[in-house]
PDB file of C-alpha atoms in Angstrom:
ATOM      1  CA  MET N   1       2.954 -60.609 -84.157  1.00 60.00           C
ATOM      2  CA  PRO N   2       0.037 -58.840 -82.457  1.00 86.00           C
ATOM      3  CA  LEU N   3      -2.079 -57.407 -85.258  1.00 94.00           C
ATOM      4  CA  GLU N   4      -5.266 -55.441 -85.044  1.00 97.00           C
ATOM      5  CA  ILE N   5      -7.458 -56.079 -88.068  1.00 98.00           C
ATOM      6  CA  ARG N   6     -10.199 -53.551 -88.598  1.00 97.00           C
ATOM      7  CA  GLU N   7     -12.626 -52.489 -91.271  1.00 97.00           C
ATOM      8  CA  ASP N   8     -11.027 -49.604 -93.127  1.00 97.00           C
ATOM      9  CA  ASP N   9     -12.744 -46.535 -94.551  1.00 96.00           C
ATOM     10  CA  LEU N  10      -9.675 -45.559 -96.620  1.00 96.00           C
ATOM     11  CA  THR N  11      -9.221 -42.213 -94.902  1.00 97.00           C
ATOM     12  CA  HIS N  12      -5.858 -42.974 -93.298  1.00 97.00           C
ATOM     13  CA  PRO N  13      -2.942 -41.746 -95.440  1.00 98.00           C
ATOM     14  CA  ALA N  14      -1.015 -45.006 -94.918  1.00 97.00           C
ATOM     15  CA  THR N  15      -3.903 -47.090 -96.223  1.00 97.00           C
ATOM     16  CA  ARG N  16      -4.430 -44.794 -99.191  1.00 97.00           C
ATOM     17  CA  ALA N  17      -0.711 -44.913-100.025  1.00 97.00           C
ATOM     18  CA  LEU N  18      -0.511 -48.725 -99.807  1.00 97.00           C
ATOM     19  CA  VAL N  19      -3.546 -49.169-102.066  1.00 97.00           C
ATOM     20  CA  ALA N  20      -2.284 -46.552-104.540  1.00 96.00           C
ATOM     21  CA  GLY N  21       1.134 -48.213-104.655  1.00 94.00           C
ATOM     22  CA  HIS N  22      -0.467 -51.609-105.212  1.00 93.00           C
ATOM     23  CA  VAL N  23      -2.539 -50.323-108.129  1.00 93.00           C
ATOM     24  CA  ALA N  24       0.460 -48.516-109.640  1.00 91.00           C
ATOM     25  CA  GLU N  25       2.558 -51.692-109.494  1.00 89.00           C
ATOM     26  CA  MET N  26      -0.212 -53.740-111.110  1.00 86.00           C
ATOM     27  CA  ARG N  27      -0.583 -51.154-113.891  1.00 88.00           C
ATOM     28  CA  ALA N  28       3.170 -51.073-114.501  1.00 86.00           C
ATOM     29  CA  GLY N  29       3.302 -54.804-115.165  1.00 75.00           C
ATOM     30  CA  SER N  30       0.191 -55.416-117.267  1.00 78.00           C
ATOM     31  CA  ALA N  31      -1.740 -54.188-120.248  1.00 78.00           C
ATOM     32  CA  PRO N  32      -4.407 -51.704-119.094  1.00 78.00           C
ATOM     33  CA  GLU N  33      -7.271 -54.052-119.982  1.00 81.00           C
ATOM     34  CA  LEU N  34      -5.744 -56.773-117.788  1.00 81.00           C
ATOM     35  CA  VAL N  35      -5.371 -54.744-114.585  1.00 86.00           C
ATOM     36  CA  TYR N  36      -8.051 -55.909-112.192  1.00 89.00           C
ATOM     37  CA  ALA N  37      -6.784 -54.325-108.966  1.00 89.00           C
ATOM     38  CA  TYR N  38      -9.369 -52.119-107.294  1.00 92.00           C
ATOM     39  CA  ASP N  39      -8.382 -48.496-106.863  1.00 91.00           C
ATOM     40  CA  LEU N  40      -9.601 -46.321-103.983  1.00 92.00           C
ATOM     41  CA  GLU N  41     -12.883 -45.477-105.705  1.00 93.00           C
ATOM     42  CA  ARG N  42     -13.768 -49.116-106.398  1.00 93.00           C
ATOM     43  CA  LEU N  43     -12.815 -50.147-102.867  1.00 95.00           C
ATOM     44  CA  LEU N  44     -15.287 -47.581-101.526  1.00 95.00           C
ATOM     45  CA  ALA N  45     -18.145 -48.933-103.653  1.00 93.00           C
ATOM     46  CA  ARG N  46     -21.198 -50.592-102.173  1.00 93.00           C
ATOM     47  CA  GLY N  47     -20.685 -54.300-101.617  1.00 94.00           C
ATOM     48  CA  VAL N  48     -16.932 -54.016-100.994  1.00 97.00           C
ATOM     49  CA  THR N  49     -15.290 -54.232 -97.573  1.00 98.00           C
ATOM     50  CA  LEU N  50     -11.619 -53.489 -96.999  1.00 98.00           C
ATOM     51  CA  TRP N  51      -9.739 -54.460 -93.862  1.00 98.00           C
ATOM     52  CA  SER N  52      -6.400 -53.149 -92.722  1.00 98.00           C
ATOM     53  CA  ALA N  53      -3.980 -54.852 -90.356  1.00 98.00           C
ATOM     54  CA  TRP N  54      -2.048 -52.684 -87.922  1.00 98.00           C
ATOM     55  CA  ASP N  55       1.030 -53.465 -85.866  1.00 96.00           C
ATOM     56  CA  GLY N  56       0.713 -50.639 -83.368  1.00 96.00           C
ATOM     57  CA  ASP N  57       0.719 -47.461 -85.454  1.00 96.00           C
ATOM     58  CA  ALA N  58       2.247 -49.177 -88.503  1.00 97.00           C
ATOM     59  CA  LEU N  59       0.090 -50.392 -91.360  1.00 98.00           C
ATOM     60  CA  ALA N  60       1.005 -54.013 -92.048  1.00 98.00           C
ATOM     61  CA  GLY N  61      -1.379 -54.817 -94.901  1.00 98.00           C
ATOM     62  CA  VAL N  62      -4.803 -54.651 -96.475  1.00 98.00           C
ATOM     63  CA  GLY N  63      -7.292 -57.004 -98.071  1.00 97.00           C
ATOM     64  CA  GLY N  64     -10.810 -56.731 -99.380  1.00 97.00           C
ATOM     65  CA  LEU N  65     -13.914 -58.784-100.055  1.00 98.00           C
ATOM     66  CA  ALA N  66     -16.430 -57.851-102.750  1.00 97.00           C
ATOM     67  CA  GLU N  67     -19.849 -59.397-103.215  1.00 96.00           C
ATOM     68  CA  ILE N  68     -19.998 -60.638-106.811  1.00 96.00           C
ATOM     69  CA  GLY N  69     -23.364 -62.335-106.761  1.00 94.00           C
ATOM     70  CA  PRO N  70     -25.748 -64.144-104.452  1.00 94.00           C
ATOM     71  CA  GLY N  71     -23.657 -66.250-102.100  1.00 96.00           C
ATOM     72  CA  ARG N  72     -20.370 -65.377-103.822  1.00 97.00           C
ATOM     73  CA  GLY N  73     -17.480 -63.178-102.786  1.00 98.00           C
ATOM     74  CA  GLU N  74     -14.231 -62.138-104.428  1.00 98.00           C
ATOM     75  CA  LEU N  75     -10.986 -61.255-102.708  1.00 98.00           C
ATOM     76  CA  LYS N  76      -9.636 -57.886-103.842  1.00 97.00           C
ATOM     77  CA  SER N  77      -6.567 -55.736-103.263  1.00 95.00           C
ATOM     78  CA  PHE N  78      -4.618 -57.954-100.913  1.00 96.00           C
ATOM     79  CA  ARG N  79      -1.277 -56.336-100.196  1.00 96.00           C
ATOM     80  CA  THR N  80       1.271 -56.625 -97.399  1.00 96.00           C
ATOM     81  CA  HIS N  81       3.422 -53.606 -96.644  1.00 97.00           C
ATOM     82  CA  ALA N  82       7.065 -54.214 -97.597  1.00 95.00           C
ATOM     83  CA  ASP N  83       8.157 -53.774 -93.957  1.00 96.00           C
ATOM     84  CA  HIS N  84       5.948 -56.706 -92.894  1.00 96.00           C
ATOM     85  CA  LEU N  85       6.566 -59.312 -95.608  1.00 95.00           C
ATOM     86  CA  GLY N  86       7.036 -62.886 -94.403  1.00 93.00           C
ATOM     87  CA  ARG N  87       5.329 -62.305 -91.069  1.00 95.00           C
ATOM     88  CA  GLY N  88       1.939 -63.891 -91.782  1.00 95.00           C
ATOM     89  CA  VAL N  89       0.081 -60.632 -92.358  1.00 97.00           C
ATOM     90  CA  GLY N  90      -1.554 -61.793 -95.589  1.00 96.00           C
ATOM     91  CA  ARG N  91      -2.685 -65.049 -93.996  1.00 98.00           C
ATOM     92  CA  ARG N  92      -4.213 -63.210 -91.036  1.00 97.00           C
ATOM     93  CA  ILE N  93      -6.169 -60.838 -93.291  1.00 98.00           C
ATOM     94  CA  LEU N  94      -7.191 -63.721 -95.563  1.00 98.00           C
ATOM     95  CA  ARG N  95      -8.537 -65.749 -92.654  1.00 98.00           C
ATOM     96  CA  HIS N  96     -10.378 -62.680 -91.385  1.00 98.00           C
ATOM     97  CA  ALA N  97     -11.966 -62.124 -94.815  1.00 98.00           C
ATOM     98  CA  LEU N  98     -12.942 -65.803 -95.096  1.00 98.00           C
ATOM     99  CA  ALA N  99     -14.544 -65.725 -91.642  1.00 98.00           C
ATOM    100  CA  GLU N 100     -16.565 -62.716 -92.764  1.00 98.00           C
ATOM    101  CA  ALA N 101     -17.543 -64.485 -96.003  1.00 98.00           C
ATOM    102  CA  ARG N 102     -18.818 -67.428 -93.970  1.00 98.00           C
ATOM    103  CA  ALA N 103     -20.700 -65.073 -91.624  1.00 97.00           C
ATOM    104  CA  ARG N 104     -22.350 -63.487 -94.678  1.00 97.00           C
ATOM    105  CA  GLY N 105     -23.443 -66.918 -95.838  1.00 97.00           C
ATOM    106  CA  TYR N 106     -21.299 -67.012 -98.955  1.00 98.00           C
ATOM    107  CA  ALA N 107     -21.028 -70.439-100.566  1.00 98.00           C
ATOM    108  CA  SER N 108     -17.779 -69.618-102.368  1.00 98.00           C
ATOM    109  CA  VAL N 109     -14.977 -67.083-102.585  1.00 98.00           C
ATOM    110  CA  TRP N 110     -13.102 -66.383-105.804  1.00 98.00           C
ATOM    111  CA  LEU N 111      -9.945 -64.510-106.748  1.00 98.00           C
ATOM    112  CA  GLU N 112      -7.710 -63.459-109.589  1.00 96.00           C
ATOM    113  CA  THR N 113      -3.979 -63.141-109.073  1.00 95.00           C
ATOM    114  CA  GLY N 114      -0.956 -63.015-111.329  1.00 92.00           C
ATOM    115  CA  THR N 115       1.095 -65.745-112.966  1.00 93.00           C
ATOM    116  CA  ALA N 116       4.486 -63.993-112.776  1.00 90.00           C
ATOM    117  CA  PRO N 117       7.075 -65.207-110.243  1.00 93.00           C
ATOM    118  CA  SER N 118       6.347 -62.124-108.111  1.00 89.00           C
ATOM    119  CA  PHE N 119       2.922 -63.693-107.381  1.00 92.00           C
ATOM    120  CA  ASP N 120       4.335 -67.069-106.250  1.00 95.00           C
ATOM    121  CA  ALA N 121       3.874 -66.259-102.559  1.00 94.00           C
ATOM    122  CA  ALA N 122       0.265 -65.161-103.114  1.00 95.00           C
ATOM    123  CA  ARG N 123      -0.613 -68.308-105.074  1.00 97.00           C
ATOM    124  CA  HIS N 124       1.065 -70.443-102.389  1.00 97.00           C
ATOM    125  CA  LEU N 125      -0.857 -68.662 -99.626  1.00 97.00           C
ATOM    126  CA  TYR N 126      -4.219 -69.110-101.333  1.00 98.00           C
ATOM    127  CA  GLY N 127      -3.506 -72.757-102.153  1.00 98.00           C
ATOM    128  CA  SER N 128      -2.451 -73.468 -98.566  1.00 98.00           C
ATOM    129  CA  GLU N 129      -5.820 -72.138 -97.378  1.00 98.00           C
ATOM    130  CA  GLY N 130      -7.758 -74.461 -99.708  1.00 98.00           C
ATOM    131  CA  PHE N 131      -8.222 -72.384-102.860  1.00 98.00           C
ATOM    132  CA  VAL N 132      -8.018 -74.383-106.084  1.00 98.00           C
ATOM    133  CA  PRO N 133      -7.403 -73.220-109.661  1.00 98.00           C
ATOM    134  CA  CYS N 134     -10.503 -72.540-111.733  1.00 98.00           C
ATOM    135  CA  ALA N 135     -11.543 -70.994-115.035  1.00 97.00           C
ATOM    136  CA  ALA N 136     -11.973 -67.255-115.510  1.00 97.00           C
ATOM    137  CA  PHE N 137     -15.179 -66.050-113.860  1.00 97.00           C
ATOM    138  CA  GLY N 138     -17.469 -63.040-114.019  1.00 93.00           C
ATOM    139  CA  ASP N 139     -16.177 -60.357-116.377  1.00 90.00           C
ATOM    140  CA  TYR N 140     -12.622 -61.674-116.355  1.00 94.00           C
ATOM    141  CA  VAL N 141     -10.956 -62.721-119.585  1.00 91.00           C
ATOM    142  CA  ASP N 142      -8.808 -65.835-119.669  1.00 94.00           C
ATOM    143  CA  ASN N 143      -5.262 -64.586-120.316  1.00 93.00           C
ATOM    144  CA  PRO N 144      -1.687 -65.699-119.638  1.00 93.00           C
ATOM    145  CA  LEU N 145      -1.125 -63.081-116.911  1.00 92.00           C
ATOM    146  CA  SER N 146      -4.052 -64.169-114.703  1.00 95.00           C
ATOM    147  CA  HIS N 147      -4.447 -67.131-112.398  1.00 97.00           C
ATOM    148  CA  PHE N 148      -7.993 -67.763-111.135  1.00 98.00           C
ATOM    149  CA  MET N 149      -8.854 -69.640-107.940  1.00 98.00           C
ATOM    150  CA  ARG N 150     -11.913 -70.450-105.843  1.00 98.00           C
ATOM    151  CA  LEU N 151     -12.755 -71.817-102.433  1.00 98.00           C
ATOM    152  CA  ASP N 152     -16.048 -73.529-101.677  1.00 98.00           C
ATOM    153  CA  LEU N 153     -17.130 -72.655 -98.152  1.00 97.00           C
ATOM    154  CA  GLY N 154     -20.025 -75.104 -97.886  1.00 78.00           C
TER     155      GLY N 154
END
């Protein structure tokens, strides 16, 4: 699938809708204090970059990278549009984000994802790209709904 991946400023209605839907779904399935998905405001914060993948005029997915400390990045708000599931969109955005992390000189990239069966594909994707399970990091709280992973880039 020919995808164009570009840095996104969150002004396109399709991007805003996909992010808003992602956050709403995360909030619907978790206690408020355990929802770590970045909303539009947090994705626009300094130190956060969001990319969107486009198949022509159709938004295929989004994924972000936040700087969480010297030499460390965190993946945020990865979401594939329902019309593009199973087509490698998430992998393409992930590889793009990891290339950017390496270009920035990050030593490691971290992430938090869910433990429910609906997150099986995400955990498989991250594991297939070299991420390994780890303990909670940063401000995260160890809890049964979160699965933490990291990738050393060195």
